[in-house]
Amino acid sequence: MNSFGHMFRVSIFGESHGIQIGVVIDGCPPGIALTEDDLKEDFARRRAGGRGTTPRVEPDIPSIVSGVFQGKTTGAPLTIVFENTNIKSGDYSNLWDQPRPGHADYTAQQKYSGYNDPRGGGHFSGRITLGIVAAGVVAKKILGSVSVTATLIEAGGSKDIAAAVEAAIEAKDSIGGLIECRCTNMPVGLGEPFFDSAEALIAHMVFAVPATRGIEFGSGFASASMKGSEHNDCITDEEGKTATNNASGINGGITNGNDIVFRVPIKPTSSIGLPQDTYNFKEKSVSTLLIEGRHDVCIAIRIPVVIECATAIVLADLMLRERRG
Amino acid sequence: MNSFGHMFRVSIFGESHGIQIGVVIDGCPPGIALTEDDLKEDFARRRAGGRGTTPRVEPDIPSIVSGVFQGKTTGAPLTIVFENTNIKSGDYSNLWDQPRPGHADYTAQQKYSGYNDPRGGGHFSGRITLGIVAAGVVAKKILGSVSVTATLIEAGGSKDIAAAVEAAIEAKDSIGGLIECRCTNMPVGLGEPFFDSAEALIAHMVFAVPATRGIEFGSGFASASMKGSEHNDCITDEEGKTATNNASGINGGITNGNDIVFRVPIKPTSSIGLPQDTYNFKEKSVSTLLIEGRHDVCIAIRIPVVIECATAIVLADLMLRERRG
Amino acid sequence: MNSFGHMFRVSIFGESHGIQIGVVIDGCPPGIALTEDDLKEDFARRRAGGRGTTPRVEPDIPSIVSGVFQGKTTGAPLTIVFENTNIKSGDYSNLWDQPRPGHADYTAQQKYSGYNDPRGGGHFSGRITLGIVAAGVVAKKILGSVSVTATLIEAGGSKDIAAAVEAAIEAKDSIGGLIECRCTNMPVGLGEPFFDSAEALIAHMVFAVPATRGIEFGSGFASASMKGSEHNDCITDEEGKTATNNASGINGGITNGNDIVFRVPIKPTSSIGLPQDTYNFKEKSVSTLLIEGRHDVCIAIRIPVVIECATAIVLADLMLRERRG
Amino acid sequence: MNSFGHMFRVSIFGESHGIQIGVVIDGCPPGIALTEDDLKEDFARRRAGGRGTTPRVEPDIPSIVSGVFQGKTTGAPLTIVFENTNIKSGDYSNLWDQPRPGHADYTAQQKYSGYNDPRGGGHFSGRITLGIVAAGVVAKKILGSVSVTATLIEAGGSKDIAAAVEAAIEAKDSIGGLIECRCTNMPVGLGEPFFDSAEALIAHMVFAVPATRGIEFGSGFASASMKGSEHNDCITDEEGKTATNNASGINGGITNGNDIVFRVPIKPTSSIGLPQDTYNFKEKSVSTLLIEGRHDVCIAIRIPVVIECATAIVLADLMLRERRG
């Protein structure tokens, strides 16, 4: 279903070219100061505009329509919506004939028996992640001293992100990227053994963000080649701090007070300026497809803030569960 | 909470040295043939016994105590339990004084205010995954022609797994491993956009398995260095089959009919024969800890069947959701 | 939390005097024809206007902002919103000083530490049930030949509802009422034993409607005085039809194909024109309160359609669960 | 699904004549003293044995198999099981031919395509409520000073319960009864507006108990005939205490600190000693059925403790949700 969270539950809705997209947050504690201005900074980080992002910039003006009274959350469901302006009616019939490679055109048609809204990707559009960012801004206010920061550390396999982006623009191609996220000042005791382990919930949420292809915590894939004597994080003080942090601050699914650190690869944008061969269902054969318009050359540039907000949502949920004791 | 699944919901319970461990499966369709014998094969794969696994072998004799009548599932909650035999009362006070590195000793104490059962890891024991395997055996019967297979493809960084294990035994150390899981004959249309994407649910479940450190689907971490023109999987026929499978059979969170392929790194076993320095809470200083007894040198050997069963549970749940249409 | 349903999940949000109220429906199947016009009839039934209802009539103009494309549901979250027009800023400080008897003024203040929106009842307003009605209209389209009809059968203890209302208007008082709901053409097999029994889910949903004070199915409270030989419904044909219907079409939590029939008492409107004594927290003593303005004399007149829609939501959810087999 | 609760989640499993029945409680806080002996008193209240109850008395010996260590809950899933002793294999084919009126024989067959366990009612047996009682005993320990008490106040329409029972025994018939449940020392602030209102959750849980036919809170069905000036409960002090309690301690779905009082009618036991006419699917006509064996003449005698425990489960869940703040 299209919601996530146990005590801080986030539901998102909307389509790329629909009337309104938005987010409903259920379980937000009362008394948190919140205005539309609080969303500006993270929205700006997510927005297109720089080199390598699509030149189509949407204003992303949020409207808090329920759950806030006199500038503070009320405890009732908190709803933030965004009007979609400048929606152009286009001809999308070609998406049915020749689904774009890497996109959800084909799977959406199949799953929804052809009733899905195809305009601009419909409900599958990355634009719907605006709701995750909005909820994450609220979640961060619940986290207190806990800090969550995600950054793009590589693009196209290179640490010189700007150069990689320029090369991809030049080549009319797209490139992927690698994001690292770090949570600091973590409390001990968040998460549950097995199904609701802190890693399980973070991973679940991270894969809700389109274009993610993996996740590794701490030692991650390198751990497969390590020895126990190298990998074990020896505790060094009464607070549970460890000399190394291969466990990424989590043992047995429960946070141990050290930083949570994880990395997420982002695939290259599926829409590229180069012609591609793919199946044409009308012609019943493979033929060349050229996707018109301008696109994000490196969508990974815009995703760190989404990963950050997605992670904040998980941590806020876990903190609200835990405060029950 | 300690359950997972929307239509096929699995709840596990028990402690390593408790009276009974088990699994309750809610939502299992009626009419599926099931006997205790059906569990034998996957239990044998999970069980210790070979080189590199602990010499302490438990019999793992399952008892189906509810939900089956005359050899068929009834549609009522299906419960499978395991008695813990040969439980030795030991002195576990040292775990409180000096929590073992890499284990959940410290986090469990903190989270549960010292009331957790410490014997053999208590509820955090890998032994509790027996319930996941049992549920997975049932899940596989729901999958029809879909096949899920997980294998250990590396241990200690080497493809010669036997040699790597021998070296680790010799060194009184432990080693990690890399598991690959492949789901074939997949239907189109499983999974939802965003929060319940097929990747999100599989990743959630995989991280419920202790010792997992990451997951990557299809192109995975390599995608961060790829170009869109390389990464896009071009559709080649009416069934949606693709020339490459970087997307791991999933677009927009929804299966596209191609194989789901993912890899999971398993950390080296935390219990090793070598002495380790770590904090002693009684002495209020770091001191050397030697963990007695014999352990799995490479727990990764026993985990493929658990990953396989965990994945089958997710796919069965998604299939039962989808048949609603 | 503020959502209900397993496969057809309804979340409502908004405040009486907020910017927007609405409903998000997750799990609605694709391909259902839906326009704003479809909501008109049930909205009209819920709306004030007749004798005994408040003279303040809101337009209740719905806007479908997501989940519908070209007049059909898409399978993505379906969101219907209502703008609150003509919101007057008032002075609500008196609600804090002297909470109105029968209203949620006191409990909301306590639960939300005084951060709740008090204007017009805030999130506790009956106006929020518009979302339930909207979702019910959609649910009815899923029910196929199943029909759900709720009617007011008594008001103020009298079957002459009009006369009872006139007397209450005259007396500046309010009166309660009794609603009967009947579901016909029911399929066999909806509902689960125990926690998700058909009665349990319907009762849950009915008590989500403000002003309900009870529910009885079939023989209801009379069954406490009956004998088994009178109460048992003897099956009379192969379709499971019964000679009597004391069980209200449900055995063991599961529908048996006969009509579901239940009755719901609605309390008299809490806001009345007469002065009332109640505690004044500012003066720290009981003092007289006079509630200004005009109110529904018999809110029960407006509630049948809400009960009907609430019931349709439950049945649609159960039908979508069941079609999984 | 077969579980209930958000923070204190109860799952029940088992069949009347199966190997084991039981309950898994997820979310039980650590550190609560619990032994099998604690269950004795409520089990004795539920057990048959007195006049009007079935002469078949089961020992109901509980075994706590997980979640308790050294006499205290650990915070891990708490599992309590009961072995079914003295199970006699019988011939149940007649249940398929001629389903008993008032029982779930017909609906279970239809829903589960004939795979349901028919022995002694299978999963539909009232015996499965043992798990609810066990969970309720644990829940009561979480409630602190809150007290929940349910009593049978009428049987067969008479306050002289013993005489009514004797008459029914004489007549080889069965009789219903009326239960009243009262929760005292209630805190303010439990429950949510709309879907998770305190009434909604209690009603949901009460209808999970077999044989319940209705529920009314406070003024209940009488409220339909009342005036607002009579019905409104005027607050009389700073603690929110009210002069009357028509609201049953709940306003807007949220507890107001006054007692919760509700009544539940219990239908007469379906199995009676008299012959009954009902449909015979083998003979394809209505014929007379005589149910062999001895039965509860008034099952309502045994249900108060189940209602009490069911209510305690809801209140414990709501209290654990609320402590999050």
PDB file of N, CA, C and O in Angstrom, chain C residues 98-137:
ATOM      1  N   GLN C  98     -14.550  26.958  29.171  1.00  0.00           N
ATOM      2  CA  GLN C  98     -15.732  26.193  29.536  1.00  0.00           C
ATOM      3  C   GLN C  98     -16.091  25.215  28.402  1.00  0.00           C
ATOM      4  O   GLN C  98     -16.886  25.542  27.510  1.00  0.00           O
ATOM      5  N   PRO C  99     -15.463  24.032  28.427  1.00  0.00           N
ATOM      6  CA  PRO C  99     -15.708  23.066  27.347  1.00  0.00           C
ATOM      7  C   PRO C  99     -17.189  22.709  27.269  1.00  0.00           C
ATOM      8  O   PRO C  99     -17.844  22.519  28.299  1.00  0.00           O
ATOM      9  N   ARG C 100     -17.703  22.595  26.056  1.00  0.00           N
ATOM     10  CA  ARG C 100     -19.121  22.283  25.865  1.00  0.00           C
ATOM     11  C   ARG C 100     -19.432  20.834  26.262  1.00  0.00           C
ATOM     12  O   ARG C 100     -18.722  19.918  25.826  1.00  0.00           O
ATOM     13  N   PRO C 101     -20.461  20.608  27.034  1.00  0.00           N
ATOM     14  CA  PRO C 101     -20.819  19.236  27.402  1.00  0.00           C
ATOM     15  C   PRO C 101     -21.143  18.407  26.161  1.00  0.00           C
ATOM     16  O   PRO C 101     -21.775  18.902  25.224  1.00  0.00           O
ATOM     17  N   GLY C 102     -20.708  17.162  26.156  1.00  0.00           N
ATOM     18  CA  GLY C 102     -21.010  16.251  25.056  1.00  0.00           C
ATOM     19  C   GLY C 102     -20.062  16.372  23.877  1.00  0.00           C
ATOM     20  O   GLY C 102     -20.013  15.498  23.019  1.00  0.00           O
ATOM     21  N   HIS C 103     -19.309  17.467  23.821  1.00  0.00           N
ATOM     22  CA  HIS C 103     -18.344  17.659  22.729  1.00  0.00           C
ATOM     23  C   HIS C 103     -16.960  17.157  23.149  1.00  0.00           C
ATOM     24  O   HIS C 103     -16.748  16.788  24.310  1.00  0.00           O
ATOM     25  N   ALA C 104     -16.035  17.169  22.190  1.00  0.00           N
ATOM     26  CA  ALA C 104     -14.674  16.710  22.458  1.00  0.00           C
ATOM     27  C   ALA C 104     -13.764  17.851  22.914  1.00  0.00           C
ATOM     28  O   ALA C 104     -12.552  17.685  22.953  1.00  0.00           O
ATOM     29  N   ASP C 105     -14.332  18.998  23.269  1.00  0.00           N
ATOM     30  CA  ASP C 105     -13.491  20.150  23.616  1.00  0.00           C
ATOM     31  C   ASP C 105     -12.480  19.803  24.710  1.00  0.00           C
ATOM     32  O   ASP C 105     -11.286  20.084  24.591  1.00  0.00           O
ATOM     33  N   TYR C 106     -12.978  19.194  25.780  1.00  0.00           N
ATOM     34  CA  TYR C 106     -12.110  18.887  26.917  1.00  0.00           C
ATOM     35  C   TYR C 106     -11.105  17.784  26.577  1.00  0.00           C
ATOM     36  O   TYR C 106      -9.907  17.914  26.846  1.00  0.00           O
ATOM     37  N   THR C 107     -11.586  16.706  25.967  1.00  0.00           N
ATOM     38  CA  THR C 107     -10.674  15.585  25.685  1.00  0.00           C
ATOM     39  C   THR C 107      -9.605  15.980  24.659  1.00  0.00           C
ATOM     40  O   THR C 107      -8.446  15.578  24.779  1.00  0.00           O
ATOM     41  N   ALA C 108      -9.981  16.769  23.669  1.00  0.00           N
ATOM     42  CA  ALA C 108      -9.008  17.188  22.661  1.00  0.00           C
ATOM     43  C   ALA C 108      -7.921  18.062  23.285  1.00  0.00           C
ATOM     44  O   ALA C 108      -6.732  17.908  23.006  1.00  0.00           O
ATOM     45  N   GLN C 109      -8.349  18.969  24.133  1.00  0.00           N
ATOM     46  CA  GLN C 109      -7.370  19.827  24.820  1.00  0.00           C
ATOM     47  C   GLN C 109      -6.374  19.009  25.627  1.00  0.00           C
ATOM     48  O   GLN C 109      -5.177  19.250  25.617  1.00  0.00           O
ATOM     49  N   GLN C 110      -6.922  18.029  26.342  1.00  0.00           N
ATOM     50  CA  GLN C 110      -6.068  17.215  27.197  1.00  0.00           C
ATOM     51  C   GLN C 110      -5.139  16.334  26.369  1.00  0.00           C
ATOM     52  O   GLN C 110      -3.940  16.254  26.633  1.00  0.00           O
ATOM     53  N   LYS C 111      -5.688  15.699  25.370  1.00  0.00           N
ATOM     54  CA  LYS C 111      -4.880  14.745  24.599  1.00  0.00           C
ATOM     55  C   LYS C 111      -3.767  15.448  23.829  1.00  0.00           C
ATOM     56  O   LYS C 111      -2.654  14.939  23.742  1.00  0.00           O
ATOM     57  N   TYR C 112      -4.092  16.591  23.258  1.00  0.00           N
ATOM     58  CA  TYR C 112      -3.130  17.275  22.392  1.00  0.00           C
ATOM     59  C   TYR C 112      -2.460  18.448  23.089  1.00  0.00           C
ATOM     60  O   TYR C 112      -1.929  19.343  22.438  1.00  0.00           O
ATOM     61  N   SER C 113      -2.501  18.435  24.408  1.00  0.00           N
ATOM     62  CA  SER C 113      -1.803  19.457  25.204  1.00  0.00           C
ATOM     63  C   SER C 113      -2.186  20.869  24.791  1.00  0.00           C
ATOM     64  O   SER C 113      -1.357  21.781  24.829  1.00  0.00           O
ATOM     65  N   GLY C 114      -3.416  21.043  24.363  1.00  0.00           N
ATOM     66  CA  GLY C 114      -3.884  22.386  24.023  1.00  0.00           C
ATOM     67  C   GLY C 114      -3.496  22.849  22.632  1.00  0.00           C
ATOM     68  O   GLY C 114      -3.768  23.995  22.261  1.00  0.00           O
ATOM     69  N   TYR C 115      -2.872  21.975  21.823  1.00  0.00           N
ATOM     70  CA  TYR C 115      -2.483  22.384  20.470  1.00  0.00           C
ATOM     71  C   TYR C 115      -3.556  22.087  19.424  1.00  0.00           C
ATOM     72  O   TYR C 115      -3.395  22.425  18.255  1.00  0.00           O
ATOM     73  N   ASN C 116      -4.627  21.417  19.815  1.00  0.00           N
ATOM     74  CA  ASN C 116      -5.690  21.091  18.846  1.00  0.00           C
ATOM     75  C   ASN C 116      -6.332  22.353  18.277  1.00  0.00           C
ATOM     76  O   ASN C 116      -6.350  23.401  18.921  1.00  0.00           O
ATOM     77  N   ASP C 117      -6.835  22.230  17.084  1.00  0.00           N
ATOM     78  CA  ASP C 117      -7.544  23.339  16.421  1.00  0.00           C
ATOM     79  C   ASP C 117      -8.976  23.342  16.948  1.00  0.00           C
ATOM     80  O   ASP C 117      -9.737  22.409  16.676  1.00  0.00           O
ATOM     81  N   PRO C 118      -9.366  24.357  17.692  1.00  0.00           N
ATOM     82  CA  PRO C 118     -10.693  24.324  18.305  1.00  0.00           C
ATOM     83  C   PRO C 118     -11.802  24.873  17.413  1.00  0.00           C
ATOM     84  O   PRO C 118     -12.979  24.723  17.729  1.00  0.00           O
ATOM     85  N   ARG C 119     -11.449  25.474  16.303  1.00  0.00           N
ATOM     86  CA  ARG C 119     -12.443  26.186  15.489  1.00  0.00           C
ATOM     87  C   ARG C 119     -13.494  25.248  14.907  1.00  0.00           C
ATOM     88  O   ARG C 119     -13.174  24.385  14.094  1.00  0.00           O
ATOM     89  N   GLY C 120     -14.701  25.392  15.343  1.00  0.00           N
ATOM     90  CA  GLY C 120     -15.799  24.580  14.822  1.00  0.00           C
ATOM     91  C   GLY C 120     -15.647  23.096  15.120  1.00  0.00           C
ATOM     92  O   GLY C 120     -16.195  22.260  14.411  1.00  0.00           O
ATOM     93  N   GLY C 121     -14.894  22.793  16.161  1.00  0.00           N
ATOM     94  CA  GLY C 121     -14.663  21.389  16.503  1.00  0.00           C
ATOM     95  C   GLY C 121     -13.387  20.835  15.898  1.00  0.00           C
ATOM     96  O   GLY C 121     -12.977  19.730  16.210  1.00  0.00           O
ATOM     97  N   GLY C 122     -12.761  21.638  15.016  1.00  0.00           N
ATOM     98  CA  GLY C 122     -11.491  21.228  14.421  1.00  0.00           C
ATOM     99  C   GLY C 122     -11.594  19.905  13.713  1.00  0.00           C
ATOM    100  O   GLY C 122     -12.519  19.667  12.928  1.00  0.00           O
ATOM    101  N   HIS C 123     -10.648  19.017  13.999  1.00  0.00           N
ATOM    102  CA  HIS C 123     -10.625  17.705  13.340  1.00  0.00           C
ATOM    103  C   HIS C 123     -11.756  16.811  13.843  1.00  0.00           C
ATOM    104  O   HIS C 123     -12.049  15.776  13.234  1.00  0.00           O
ATOM    105  N   PHE C 124     -12.391  17.197  14.948  1.00  0.00           N
ATOM    106  CA  PHE C 124     -13.461  16.369  15.514  1.00  0.00           C
ATOM    107  C   PHE C 124     -14.823  16.668  14.893  1.00  0.00           C
ATOM    108  O   PHE C 124     -15.818  16.044  15.237  1.00  0.00           O
ATOM    109  N   SER C 125     -14.848  17.622  14.000  1.00  0.00           N
ATOM    110  CA  SER C 125     -16.110  18.025  13.395  1.00  0.00           C
ATOM    111  C   SER C 125     -16.733  16.901  12.582  1.00  0.00           C
ATOM    112  O   SER C 125     -16.042  16.158  11.878  1.00  0.00           O
ATOM    113  N   GLY C 126     -18.046  16.821  12.640  1.00  0.00           N
ATOM    114  CA  GLY C 126     -18.759  15.856  11.804  1.00  0.00           C
ATOM    115  C   GLY C 126     -18.528  16.122  10.328  1.00  0.00           C
ATOM    116  O   GLY C 126     -18.712  15.232   9.497  1.00  0.00           O
ATOM    117  N   ARG C 127     -18.087  17.342  10.028  1.00  0.00           N
ATOM    118  CA  ARG C 127     -17.817  17.682   8.632  1.00  0.00           C
ATOM    119  C   ARG C 127     -16.754  16.776   8.012  1.00  0.00           C
ATOM    120  O   ARG C 127     -16.752  16.552   6.794  1.00  0.00           O
ATOM    121  N   ILE C 128     -15.867  16.241   8.839  1.00  0.00           N
ATOM    122  CA  ILE C 128     -14.792  15.383   8.320  1.00  0.00           C
ATOM    123  C   ILE C 128     -15.362  14.076   7.753  1.00  0.00           C
ATOM    124  O   ILE C 128     -14.712  13.389   6.971  1.00  0.00           O
ATOM    125  N   THR C 129     -16.600  13.740   8.145  1.00  0.00           N
ATOM    126  CA  THR C 129     -17.202  12.512   7.605  1.00  0.00           C
ATOM    127  C   THR C 129     -17.526  12.621   6.116  1.00  0.00           C
ATOM    128  O   THR C 129     -17.861  11.628   5.481  1.00  0.00           O
ATOM    129  N   LEU C 130     -17.414  13.825   5.557  1.00  0.00           N
ATOM    130  CA  LEU C 130     -17.544  13.969   4.099  1.00  0.00           C
ATOM    131  C   LEU C 130     -16.615  12.998   3.384  1.00  0.00           C
ATOM    132  O   LEU C 130     -16.961  12.422   2.349  1.00  0.00           O
ATOM    133  N   GLY C 131     -15.422  12.838   3.927  1.00  0.00           N
ATOM    134  CA  GLY C 131     -14.451  11.923   3.326  1.00  0.00           C
ATOM    135  C   GLY C 131     -14.933  10.482   3.361  1.00  0.00           C
ATOM    136  O   GLY C 131     -14.692   9.707   2.425  1.00  0.00           O
ATOM    137  N   ILE C 132     -15.613  10.120   4.428  1.00  0.00           N
ATOM    138  CA  ILE C 132     -16.160   8.764   4.527  1.00  0.00           C
ATOM    139  C   ILE C 132     -17.256   8.573   3.474  1.00  0.00           C
ATOM    140  O   ILE C 132     -17.327   7.522   2.823  1.00  0.00           O
ATOM    141  N   VAL C 133     -18.076   9.598   3.300  1.00  0.00           N
ATOM    142  CA  VAL C 133     -19.127   9.506   2.279  1.00  0.00           C
ATOM    143  C   VAL C 133     -18.509   9.384   0.887  1.00  0.00           C
ATOM    144  O   VAL C 133     -18.923   8.539   0.085  1.00  0.00           O
ATOM    145  N   ALA C 134     -17.500  10.190   0.626  1.00  0.00           N
ATOM    146  CA  ALA C 134     -16.857  10.124  -0.699  1.00  0.00           C
ATOM    147  C   ALA C 134     -16.277   8.734  -0.937  1.00  0.00           C
ATOM    148  O   ALA C 134     -16.458   8.136  -2.009  1.00  0.00           O
ATOM    149  N   ALA C 135     -15.585   8.210   0.067  1.00  0.00           N
ATOM    150  CA  ALA C 135     -14.997   6.868  -0.083  1.00  0.00           C
ATOM    151  C   ALA C 135     -16.090   5.814  -0.232  1.00  0.00           C
ATOM    152  O   ALA C 135     -15.926   4.827  -0.964  1.00  0.00           O
ATOM    153  N   GLY C 136     -17.198   6.030   0.446  1.00  0.00           N
ATOM    154  CA  GLY C 136     -18.298   5.073   0.356  1.00  0.00           C
ATOM    155  C   GLY C 136     -18.911   5.033  -1.029  1.00  0.00           C
ATOM    156  O   GLY C 136     -19.318   3.966  -1.510  1.00  0.00           O
ATOM    157  N   VAL C 137     -18.982   6.184  -1.669  1.00  0.00           N
ATOM    158  CA  VAL C 137     -19.504   6.221  -3.044  1.00  0.00           C
ATOM    159  C   VAL C 137     -18.624   5.370  -3.958  1.00  0.00           C
ATOM    160  O   VAL C 137     -19.122   4.611  -4.802  1.00  0.00           O
TER     161      VAL C 137
END
